[in-house]
Amino acid sequence: MNQWLLWSRFAALNLFGLAGLVLAWINGWISAIIETDVSYICTMIFALFLIGLAATAWRIEKLTSELDCIERGEGGRLDHYRQALSGAGTSATRSLELRLFGRITFIRQISNALVLLGLIGTVVGFVMALQGVSASAAGDASSIGNMVGNMIKGMGVALYTTLVGSVLNLWLGANYQILVTGTANLAAALIDKAGSEGPAAGMAVRAPAASIGPGPLPSGEAAHV
């Protein structure tokens, strides 16, 4: 059930985004971006977005697999890891949360990188627009056409890269929020399972998801989720 719940949200969101892409293609916006973006920054942004989307799907598959194992009472790799930490007298809950949220942080970084690449494209576009501008040639009617053409081309690169970076950032960011929800559900399921096993299960610390960040992890059995 957990598997289909997360996957249905992921599929619904990305089908909506795909419908938007098809609409943009029908209206000729995609072809206009491809023709105008001589810097290929929009292509780089889209390729990075696809990498982030594939990574999100991969992490959702790992999370749902663990959730379904816990729901069936079979445990899972993370549950075995928690039990190993509990036997060693360490804080299993804190260690698991660090591991869970630390493994999805790179997707948020990819999402932020899309906007940064869009801003870089904006600067590159303005540089291209001003590259052919010359005050000495402003009075020459034959050179004005070339200057205007370069400015239009540069402004196209600047605006399209900003647009593509911002839209794909929102798209990937929404997928990341689905992943965060699944990660929080898995952490809560592990905590509940530990609570049902008694105080020996190692429920020592509960940290809010917003405070989770990279940090040293205790030694123990490796859990790849």
PDB file of C-alpha atoms in Angstrom:
ATOM      1  CA  MET A   1       0.000   0.000   0.000  1.00  0.00           C
ATOM      2  CA  ASN A   2       2.787   2.451   0.895  1.00  0.00           C
ATOM      3  CA  GLN A   3       4.501   1.640  -2.360  1.00  0.00           C
ATOM      4  CA  TRP A   4       1.482   2.506  -4.490  1.00  0.00           C
ATOM      5  CA  LEU A   5       0.703   5.639  -2.450  1.00  0.00           C
ATOM      6  CA  LEU A   6       4.111   7.233  -3.032  1.00  0.00           C
ATOM      7  CA  TRP A   7       4.360   6.038  -6.622  1.00  0.00           C
ATOM      8  CA  SER A   8       0.887   7.358  -7.434  1.00  0.00           C
ATOM      9  CA  ARG A   9       1.842  10.838  -6.180  1.00  0.00           C
ATOM     10  CA  PHE A  10       5.092  10.694  -8.126  1.00  0.00           C
ATOM     11  CA  ALA A  11       3.316   9.561 -11.302  1.00  0.00           C
ATOM     12  CA  ALA A  12       0.506  12.132 -11.005  1.00  0.00           C
ATOM     13  CA  LEU A  13       2.932  15.021 -10.531  1.00  0.00           C
ATOM     14  CA  ASN A  14       5.174  14.057 -13.422  1.00  0.00           C
ATOM     15  CA  LEU A  15       2.308  13.267 -15.763  1.00  0.00           C
ATOM     16  CA  PHE A  16       1.060  16.798 -15.102  1.00  0.00           C
ATOM     17  CA  GLY A  17       4.534  18.150 -15.857  1.00  0.00           C
ATOM     18  CA  LEU A  18       4.780  16.016 -18.990  1.00  0.00           C
ATOM     19  CA  ALA A  19       1.437  17.371 -20.175  1.00  0.00           C
ATOM     20  CA  GLY A  20       2.856  20.877 -19.746  1.00  0.00           C
ATOM     21  CA  LEU A  21       5.884  19.941 -21.849  1.00  0.00           C
ATOM     22  CA  VAL A  22       3.653  18.550 -24.600  1.00  0.00           C
ATOM     23  CA  LEU A  23       1.593  21.743 -24.555  1.00  0.00           C
ATOM     24  CA  ALA A  24       4.760  23.843 -24.801  1.00  0.00           C
ATOM     25  CA  TRP A  25       5.940  21.699 -27.718  1.00  0.00           C
ATOM     26  CA  ILE A  26       2.634  22.061 -29.560  1.00  0.00           C
ATOM     27  CA  ASN A  27       2.788  25.854 -29.199  1.00  0.00           C
ATOM     28  CA  GLY A  28       6.348  25.895 -30.529  1.00  0.00           C
ATOM     29  CA  TRP A  29       7.968  27.111 -27.319  1.00  0.00           C
ATOM     30  CA  ILE A  30      10.346  24.155 -27.026  1.00  0.00           C
ATOM     31  CA  SER A  31      11.634  24.542 -30.576  1.00  0.00           C
ATOM     32  CA  ALA A  32      12.065  28.288 -30.012  1.00  0.00           C
ATOM     33  CA  ILE A  33      14.181  27.603 -26.918  1.00  0.00           C
ATOM     34  CA  ILE A  34      16.330  25.051 -28.768  1.00  0.00           C
ATOM     35  CA  GLU A  35      16.908  27.402 -31.700  1.00  0.00           C
ATOM     36  CA  THR A  36      17.659  30.431 -29.531  1.00  0.00           C
ATOM     37  CA  ASP A  37      19.906  28.769 -26.942  1.00  0.00           C
ATOM     38  CA  VAL A  38      23.217  28.853 -28.798  1.00  0.00           C
ATOM     39  CA  SER A  39      25.028  28.477 -25.444  1.00  0.00           C
ATOM     40  CA  TYR A  40      23.397  25.032 -24.816  1.00  0.00           C
ATOM     41  CA  ILE A  41      22.835  25.995 -21.178  1.00  0.00           C
ATOM     42  CA  CYS A  42      19.137  25.088 -21.431  1.00  0.00           C
ATOM     43  CA  THR A  43      20.171  21.636 -22.664  1.00  0.00           C
ATOM     44  CA  MET A  44      22.501  21.254 -19.668  1.00  0.00           C
ATOM     45  CA  ILE A  45      19.731  22.322 -17.294  1.00  0.00           C
ATOM     46  CA  PHE A  46      17.287  19.807 -18.764  1.00  0.00           C
ATOM     47  CA  ALA A  47      19.852  16.980 -18.650  1.00  0.00           C
ATOM     48  CA  LEU A  48      20.589  17.741 -14.985  1.00  0.00           C
ATOM     49  CA  PHE A  49      16.856  17.792 -14.281  1.00  0.00           C
ATOM     50  CA  LEU A  50      16.454  14.310 -15.799  1.00  0.00           C
ATOM     51  CA  ILE A  51      19.282  13.036 -13.590  1.00  0.00           C
ATOM     52  CA  GLY A  52      17.568  14.471 -10.504  1.00  0.00           C
ATOM     53  CA  LEU A  53      14.213  12.995 -11.536  1.00  0.00           C
ATOM     54  CA  ALA A  54      15.731   9.544 -12.081  1.00  0.00           C
ATOM     55  CA  ALA A  55      17.488   9.762  -8.703  1.00  0.00           C
ATOM     56  CA  THR A  56      14.187  10.688  -7.043  1.00  0.00           C
ATOM     57  CA  ALA A  57      12.457   7.660  -8.562  1.00  0.00           C
ATOM     58  CA  TRP A  58      15.319   5.432  -7.396  1.00  0.00           C
ATOM     59  CA  ARG A  59      15.115   6.745  -3.827  1.00  0.00           C
ATOM     60  CA  ILE A  60      11.324   6.347  -3.777  1.00  0.00           C
ATOM     61  CA  GLU A  61      11.731   2.714  -4.794  1.00  0.00           C
ATOM     62  CA  LYS A  62      14.177   2.147  -1.916  1.00  0.00           C
ATOM     63  CA  LEU A  63      11.899   3.886   0.595  1.00  0.00           C
ATOM     64  CA  THR A  64       8.746   2.074  -0.454  1.00  0.00           C
ATOM     65  CA  SER A  65      10.549  -1.260  -0.310  1.00  0.00           C
ATOM     66  CA  GLU A  66      11.523  -0.627   3.325  1.00  0.00           C
ATOM     67  CA  LEU A  67       8.032   0.650   4.207  1.00  0.00           C
ATOM     68  CA  ASP A  68       6.383  -2.431   2.758  1.00  0.00           C
ATOM     69  CA  CYS A  69       8.795  -4.731   4.604  1.00  0.00           C
ATOM     70  CA  ILE A  70       7.911  -3.041   7.903  1.00  0.00           C
ATOM     71  CA  GLU A  71       4.193  -3.187   7.091  1.00  0.00           C
ATOM     72  CA  ARG A  72       4.440  -6.924   6.470  1.00  0.00           C
ATOM     73  CA  GLY A  73       6.407  -7.392   9.693  1.00  0.00           C
ATOM     74  CA  GLU A  74       9.529  -8.521   7.851  1.00  0.00           C
ATOM     75  CA  GLY A  75      11.751  -5.683   9.046  1.00  0.00           C
ATOM     76  CA  GLY A  76      14.223  -4.604   6.382  1.00  0.00           C
ATOM     77  CA  ARG A  77      17.806  -3.487   6.070  1.00  0.00           C
ATOM     78  CA  LEU A  78      17.246  -0.309   8.038  1.00  0.00           C
ATOM     79  CA  ASP A  79      15.337  -2.154  10.737  1.00  0.00           C
ATOM     80  CA  HIS A  80      18.197  -4.647  11.092  1.00  0.00           C
ATOM     81  CA  TYR A  81      20.600  -1.703  11.258  1.00  0.00           C
ATOM     82  CA  ARG A  82      18.472  -0.113  14.008  1.00  0.00           C
ATOM     83  CA  GLN A  83      18.490  -3.322  16.007  1.00  0.00           C
ATOM     84  CA  ALA A  84      22.265  -3.593  15.668  1.00  0.00           C
ATOM     85  CA  LEU A  85      22.698  -0.028  16.928  1.00  0.00           C
ATOM     86  CA  SER A  86      20.310  -0.665  19.812  1.00  0.00           C
ATOM     87  CA  GLY A  87      22.349  -3.664  20.895  1.00  0.00           C
ATOM     88  CA  ALA A  88      25.458  -1.513  20.890  1.00  0.00           C
ATOM     89  CA  GLY A  89      23.784   1.047  23.177  1.00  0.00           C
ATOM     90  CA  THR A  90      23.751   3.890  20.619  1.00  0.00           C
ATOM     91  CA  SER A  91      20.912   6.172  19.601  1.00  0.00           C
ATOM     92  CA  ALA A  92      19.295   4.185  16.802  1.00  0.00           C
ATOM     93  CA  THR A  93      16.641   6.779  16.002  1.00  0.00           C
ATOM     94  CA  ARG A  94      19.057   9.661  15.553  1.00  0.00           C
ATOM     95  CA  SER A  95      21.444   7.563  13.463  1.00  0.00           C
ATOM     96  CA  LEU A  96      18.665   6.362  11.190  1.00  0.00           C
ATOM     97  CA  GLU A  97      17.290   9.853  10.639  1.00  0.00           C
ATOM     98  CA  LEU A  98      20.750  11.138   9.773  1.00  0.00           C
ATOM     99  CA  ARG A  99      21.206   8.328   7.303  1.00  0.00           C
ATOM    100  CA  LEU A 100      17.732   8.642   5.755  1.00  0.00           C
ATOM    101  CA  PHE A 101      17.668  12.399   5.231  1.00  0.00           C
ATOM    102  CA  GLY A 102      21.353  12.557   4.346  1.00  0.00           C
ATOM    103  CA  ARG A 103      20.743  10.234   1.411  1.00  0.00           C
ATOM    104  CA  ILE A 104      18.216  12.561  -0.277  1.00  0.00           C
ATOM    105  CA  THR A 105      19.968  15.901   0.268  1.00  0.00           C
ATOM    106  CA  PHE A 106      21.783  15.666  -3.062  1.00  0.00           C
ATOM    107  CA  ILE A 107      18.438  15.848  -4.922  1.00  0.00           C
ATOM    108  CA  ARG A 108      17.660  19.195  -3.293  1.00  0.00           C
ATOM    109  CA  GLN A 109      21.147  20.353  -4.297  1.00  0.00           C
ATOM    110  CA  ILE A 110      20.455  19.337  -7.893  1.00  0.00           C
ATOM    111  CA  SER A 111      17.212  21.324  -7.774  1.00  0.00           C
ATOM    112  CA  ASN A 112      19.064  24.401  -6.519  1.00  0.00           C
ATOM    113  CA  ALA A 113      21.713  23.937  -9.203  1.00  0.00           C
ATOM    114  CA  LEU A 114      19.033  24.285 -11.893  1.00  0.00           C
ATOM    115  CA  VAL A 115      18.281  27.840 -10.758  1.00  0.00           C
ATOM    116  CA  LEU A 116      21.977  28.691 -10.513  1.00  0.00           C
ATOM    117  CA  LEU A 117      22.569  27.457 -14.057  1.00  0.00           C
ATOM    118  CA  GLY A 118      19.648  29.595 -15.176  1.00  0.00           C
ATOM    119  CA  LEU A 119      21.221  32.653 -13.552  1.00  0.00           C
ATOM    120  CA  ILE A 120      24.548  31.848 -15.179  1.00  0.00           C
ATOM    121  CA  GLY A 121      22.732  31.646 -18.507  1.00  0.00           C
ATOM    122  CA  THR A 122      21.235  35.077 -17.810  1.00  0.00           C
ATOM    123  CA  VAL A 123      24.680  36.582 -17.326  1.00  0.00           C
ATOM    124  CA  VAL A 124      26.008  34.806 -20.423  1.00  0.00           C
ATOM    125  CA  GLY A 125      23.065  36.125 -22.439  1.00  0.00           C
ATOM    126  CA  PHE A 126      23.692  39.713 -21.355  1.00  0.00           C
ATOM    127  CA  VAL A 127      27.361  39.359 -22.210  1.00  0.00           C
ATOM    128  CA  MET A 128      26.406  38.097 -25.658  1.00  0.00           C
ATOM    129  CA  ALA A 129      23.942  40.962 -26.080  1.00  0.00           C
ATOM    130  CA  LEU A 130      26.521  43.619 -25.228  1.00  0.00           C
ATOM    131  CA  GLN A 131      29.439  41.995 -27.006  1.00  0.00           C
ATOM    132  CA  GLY A 132      28.702  43.549 -30.371  1.00  0.00           C
ATOM    133  CA  VAL A 133      27.626  46.952 -29.097  1.00  0.00           C
ATOM    134  CA  SER A 134      30.028  49.743 -30.026  1.00  0.00           C
ATOM    135  CA  ALA A 135      29.506  53.433 -29.399  1.00  0.00           C
ATOM    136  CA  SER A 136      31.651  54.343 -32.398  1.00  0.00           C
ATOM    137  CA  ALA A 137      29.475  52.258 -34.725  1.00  0.00           C
ATOM    138  CA  ALA A 138      26.199  53.659 -33.445  1.00  0.00           C
ATOM    139  CA  GLY A 139      26.127  56.240 -36.232  1.00  0.00           C
ATOM    140  CA  ASP A 140      26.784  53.690 -38.962  1.00  0.00           C
ATOM    141  CA  ALA A 141      23.453  52.538 -40.383  1.00  0.00           C
ATOM    142  CA  SER A 142      24.975  49.379 -41.888  1.00  0.00           C
ATOM    143  CA  SER A 143      26.269  48.112 -38.521  1.00  0.00           C
ATOM    144  CA  ILE A 144      23.160  48.858 -36.487  1.00  0.00           C
ATOM    145  CA  GLY A 145      21.372  45.824 -37.882  1.00  0.00           C
ATOM    146  CA  ASN A 146      24.126  43.467 -36.723  1.00  0.00           C
ATOM    147  CA  MET A 147      24.201  45.043 -33.270  1.00  0.00           C
ATOM    148  CA  VAL A 148      20.441  44.719 -32.868  1.00  0.00           C
ATOM    149  CA  GLY A 149      20.602  41.100 -34.038  1.00  0.00           C
ATOM    150  CA  ASN A 150      23.296  40.259 -31.463  1.00  0.00           C
ATOM    151  CA  MET A 151      21.326  41.964 -28.705  1.00  0.00           C
ATOM    152  CA  ILE A 152      18.170  40.041 -29.568  1.00  0.00           C
ATOM    153  CA  LYS A 153      20.094  36.745 -29.634  1.00  0.00           C
ATOM    154  CA  GLY A 154      21.759  37.464 -26.281  1.00  0.00           C
ATOM    155  CA  MET A 155      18.515  38.516 -24.634  1.00  0.00           C
ATOM    156  CA  GLY A 156      16.887  35.330 -25.891  1.00  0.00           C
ATOM    157  CA  VAL A 157      19.591  33.234 -24.214  1.00  0.00           C
ATOM    158  CA  ALA A 158      19.275  35.237 -20.992  1.00  0.00           C
ATOM    159  CA  LEU A 159      15.505  34.967 -20.725  1.00  0.00           C
ATOM    160  CA  TYR A 160      15.114  31.359 -21.856  1.00  0.00           C
ATOM    161  CA  THR A 161      17.792  29.978 -19.538  1.00  0.00           C
ATOM    162  CA  THR A 162      16.205  31.782 -16.582  1.00  0.00           C
ATOM    163  CA  LEU A 163      12.770  30.466 -17.537  1.00  0.00           C
ATOM    164  CA  VAL A 164      13.914  26.860 -18.032  1.00  0.00           C
ATOM    165  CA  GLY A 165      15.968  26.826 -14.823  1.00  0.00           C
ATOM    166  CA  SER A 166      13.122  28.240 -12.718  1.00  0.00           C
ATOM    167  CA  VAL A 167      10.401  25.956 -14.111  1.00  0.00           C
ATOM    168  CA  LEU A 168      12.479  22.783 -13.795  1.00  0.00           C
ATOM    169  CA  ASN A 169      13.547  23.807 -10.292  1.00  0.00           C
ATOM    170  CA  LEU A 170       9.886  23.978  -9.247  1.00  0.00           C
ATOM    171  CA  TRP A 171       9.195  20.635 -10.926  1.00  0.00           C
ATOM    172  CA  LEU A 172      12.091  18.801  -9.283  1.00  0.00           C
ATOM    173  CA  GLY A 173      11.442  20.561  -5.966  1.00  0.00           C
ATOM    174  CA  ALA A 174       7.885  19.192  -5.920  1.00  0.00           C
ATOM    175  CA  ASN A 175       9.270  15.688  -6.502  1.00  0.00           C
ATOM    176  CA  TYR A 176      11.721  16.243  -3.674  1.00  0.00           C
ATOM    177  CA  GLN A 177       8.863  17.073  -1.308  1.00  0.00           C
ATOM    178  CA  ILE A 178       7.224  13.746  -2.155  1.00  0.00           C
ATOM    179  CA  LEU A 179      10.518  12.070  -1.331  1.00  0.00           C
ATOM    180  CA  VAL A 180      10.775  13.966   1.968  1.00  0.00           C
ATOM    181  CA  THR A 181       7.264  12.808   2.892  1.00  0.00           C
ATOM    182  CA  GLY A 182       8.180   9.194   2.184  1.00  0.00           C
ATOM    183  CA  THR A 183      11.389   9.516   4.183  1.00  0.00           C
ATOM    184  CA  ALA A 184       9.510  10.991   7.160  1.00  0.00           C
ATOM    185  CA  ASN A 185       6.967   8.156   6.945  1.00  0.00           C
ATOM    186  CA  LEU A 186       9.748   5.584   6.999  1.00  0.00           C
ATOM    187  CA  ALA A 187      11.429   7.242   9.985  1.00  0.00           C
ATOM    188  CA  ALA A 188       8.095   7.335  11.845  1.00  0.00           C
ATOM    189  CA  ALA A 189       7.442   3.667  11.028  1.00  0.00           C
ATOM    190  CA  LEU A 190      10.846   2.668  12.375  1.00  0.00           C
ATOM    191  CA  ILE A 191      10.290   4.713  15.547  1.00  0.00           C
ATOM    192  CA  ASP A 192       6.860   3.144  16.071  1.00  0.00           C
ATOM    193  CA  LYS A 193       8.306  -0.315  15.573  1.00  0.00           C
ATOM    194  CA  ALA A 194      11.067   0.445  18.046  1.00  0.00           C
ATOM    195  CA  GLY A 195       8.478   1.690  20.562  1.00  0.00           C
ATOM    196  CA  SER A 196       6.453  -1.479  20.226  1.00  0.00           C
ATOM    197  CA  GLU A 197       9.544  -3.528  21.063  1.00  0.00           C
ATOM    198  CA  GLY A 198      10.129  -1.730  24.368  1.00  0.00           C
ATOM    199  CA  PRO A 199      12.772   0.607  25.817  1.00  0.00           C
ATOM    200  CA  ALA A 200      15.585  -1.660  24.659  1.00  0.00           C
ATOM    201  CA  ALA A 201      14.884  -0.760  21.064  1.00  0.00           C
ATOM    202  CA  GLY A 202      16.955   2.399  21.315  1.00  0.00           C
ATOM    203  CA  MET A 203      14.409   5.233  21.013  1.00  0.00           C
ATOM    204  CA  ALA A 204      16.604   7.837  22.665  1.00  0.00           C
ATOM    205  CA  VAL A 205      16.467  10.923  20.476  1.00  0.00           C
ATOM    206  CA  ARG A 206      13.872  12.396  18.165  1.00  0.00           C
ATOM    207  CA  ALA A 207      15.044  15.192  15.900  1.00  0.00           C
ATOM    208  CA  PRO A 208      12.753  17.208  13.618  1.00  0.00           C
ATOM    209  CA  ALA A 209      13.253  16.566   9.932  1.00  0.00           C
ATOM    210  CA  ALA A 210      14.232  20.193   9.267  1.00  0.00           C
ATOM    211  CA  SER A 211      17.252  19.874  11.552  1.00  0.00           C
ATOM    212  CA  ILE A 212      18.622  16.829   9.832  1.00  0.00           C
ATOM    213  CA  GLY A 213      21.934  17.353   8.123  1.00  0.00           C
ATOM    214  CA  PRO A 214      25.098  15.509   7.298  1.00  0.00           C
ATOM    215  CA  GLY A 215      27.126  14.400  10.257  1.00  0.00           C
ATOM    216  CA  PRO A 216      29.140  11.508  11.627  1.00  0.00           C
ATOM    217  CA  LEU A 217      27.269   8.217  11.796  1.00  0.00           C
ATOM    218  CA  PRO A 218      27.871   5.599  14.465  1.00  0.00           C
ATOM    219  CA  SER A 219      29.586   2.400  13.483  1.00  0.00           C
ATOM    220  CA  GLY A 220      27.496  -0.691  12.910  1.00  0.00           C
ATOM    221  CA  GLU A 221      25.924  -2.767  10.203  1.00  0.00           C
ATOM    222  CA  ALA A 222      25.687  -0.809   6.960  1.00  0.00           C
ATOM    223  CA  ALA A 223      22.181  -0.091   5.683  1.00  0.00           C
ATOM    224  CA  HIS A 224      21.855   0.841   2.025  1.00  0.00           C
ATOM    225  CA  VAL A 225      18.487   2.479   1.446  1.00  0.00           C
TER     226      VAL A 225
END
